[in-house]
Structure formats: C-alpha cells, structure tokens
PDB file of C-alpha atoms in Angstrom:
ATOM      1  CA  MET A   1     121.977  85.188 104.758  1.00 53.00           C
ATOM      2  CA  THR A   2     125.361  86.864 105.107  1.00 64.00           C
ATOM      3  CA  PRO A   3     126.606  85.995 101.566  1.00 66.00           C
ATOM      4  CA  LEU A   4     123.345  87.341 100.131  1.00 65.00           C
ATOM      5  CA  LEU A   5     123.744  90.595 102.054  1.00 61.00           C
ATOM      6  CA  TYR A   6     127.384  90.801 100.960  1.00 62.00           C
ATOM      7  CA  ARG A   7     126.337  90.262  97.340  1.00 63.00           C
ATOM      8  CA  LEU A   8     123.745  93.033  97.676  1.00 61.00           C
ATOM      9  CA  LEU A   9     126.276  95.433  99.185  1.00 62.00           C
ATOM     10  CA  HIS A  10     129.145  94.468  96.858  1.00 63.00           C
ATOM     11  CA  PRO A  11     127.668  93.452  93.495  1.00 59.00           C
ATOM     12  CA  LYS A  12     130.027  92.031  90.911  1.00 60.00           C
ATOM     13  CA  SER A  13     130.470  94.569  88.141  1.00 51.00           C
ATOM     14  CA  PRO A  14     131.289  93.299  84.629  1.00 50.00           C
ATOM     15  CA  ASN A  15     134.246  95.687  84.319  1.00 48.00           C
ATOM     16  CA  PRO A  16     135.686  96.376  87.788  1.00 50.00           C
ATOM     17  CA  SER A  17     137.792  99.521  87.919  1.00 48.00           C
ATOM     18  CA  PRO A  18     139.799 100.744  90.930  1.00 52.00           C
ATOM     19  CA  GLY A  19     137.994 104.078  91.187  1.00 53.00           C
ATOM     20  CA  GLY A  20     134.563 102.730  90.294  1.00 51.00           C
ATOM     21  CA  SER A  21     132.580 103.654  87.211  1.00 50.00           C
ATOM     22  CA  PRO A  22     131.910 107.416  87.102  1.00 51.00           C
ATOM     23  CA  ARG A  23     128.653 106.878  85.205  1.00 52.00           C
ATOM     24  CA  GLU A  24     127.068 104.211  87.407  1.00 53.00           C
ATOM     25  CA  PRO A  25     123.425 104.114  86.251  1.00 55.00           C
ATOM     26  CA  ASP A  26     121.942 102.323  89.276  1.00 53.00           C
ATOM     27  CA  GLY A  27     123.921 103.763  92.176  1.00 57.00           C
ATOM     28  CA  CYS A  28     120.932 105.378  93.874  1.00 64.00           C
ATOM     29  CA  SER A  29     118.538 102.587  92.962  1.00 76.00           C
ATOM     30  CA  ARG A  30     120.877 100.038  94.553  1.00 76.00           C
ATOM     31  CA  VAL A  31     120.765 101.973  97.837  1.00 81.00           C
ATOM     32  CA  PHE A  32     116.983 102.211  97.452  1.00 85.00           C
ATOM     33  CA  TRP A  33     116.645  98.446  96.940  1.00 86.00           C
ATOM     34  CA  ILE A  34     118.924  97.735  99.909  1.00 89.00           C
ATOM     35  CA  GLY A  35     116.707  99.987 102.035  1.00 90.00           C
ATOM     36  CA  MET A  36     113.563  98.274 100.767  1.00 92.00           C
ATOM     37  CA  PHE A  37     115.139  94.871 101.500  1.00 94.00           C
ATOM     38  CA  LEU A  38     115.966  95.920 105.071  1.00 95.00           C
ATOM     39  CA  VAL A  39     112.442  97.286 105.619  1.00 96.00           C
ATOM     40  CA  ALA A  40     110.909  94.063 104.278  1.00 96.00           C
ATOM     41  CA  LEU A  41     113.245  92.036 106.507  1.00 97.00           C
ATOM     42  CA  ILE A  42     112.230  94.037 109.588  1.00 97.00           C
ATOM     43  CA  PHE A  43     108.517  93.732 108.797  1.00 96.00           C
ATOM     44  CA  GLY A  44     108.889  90.005 108.134  1.00 96.00           C
ATOM     45  CA  PHE A  45     110.693  89.520 111.440  1.00 96.00           C
ATOM     46  CA  LEU A  46     108.045  91.487 113.349  1.00 95.00           C
ATOM     47  CA  PHE A  47     105.240  89.512 111.685  1.00 94.00           C
ATOM     48  CA  TRP A  48     106.975  86.206 112.512  1.00 93.00           C
ATOM     49  CA  TYR A  49     107.693  87.346 116.085  1.00 92.00           C
ATOM     50  CA  PHE A  50     104.080  88.283 116.819  1.00 92.00           C
ATOM     51  CA  GLU A  51     102.694  85.207 115.045  1.00 89.00           C
ATOM     52  CA  VAL A  52     104.885  82.771 116.984  1.00 87.00           C
ATOM     53  CA  ARG A  53     104.082  84.287 120.390  1.00 75.00           C
TER      54      ARG A  53
END
C-alpha cells in the first residue's frame, strides 16, 4: 500500500527537472485524484468495518 501511495504522490515524470515543469498539465487533477482516492479508501474502510462487526 505504501509504494502505491508513494507512486501517487511522486509520479515518475518522463523528463525530470530540478525546478519541476512550469507547464504541468495535470497538477490540479493529480491532487483531485489523490483526494478522490483517499475518500474512496475511507468509505471502503468504513464499509468493511461495519460489515465485519
């Protein structure tokens, strides 16, 4: 789980530059997808928690 989260937070860019690409097309969408992933994870955990009890 941790390597997957690390890969989501630090994706490998084809041309890594020290300052980062100034015209990153999916900067906001990456944050959006990370947020959606966390929300889905929380809902999945709650569903599992209440189903097991």
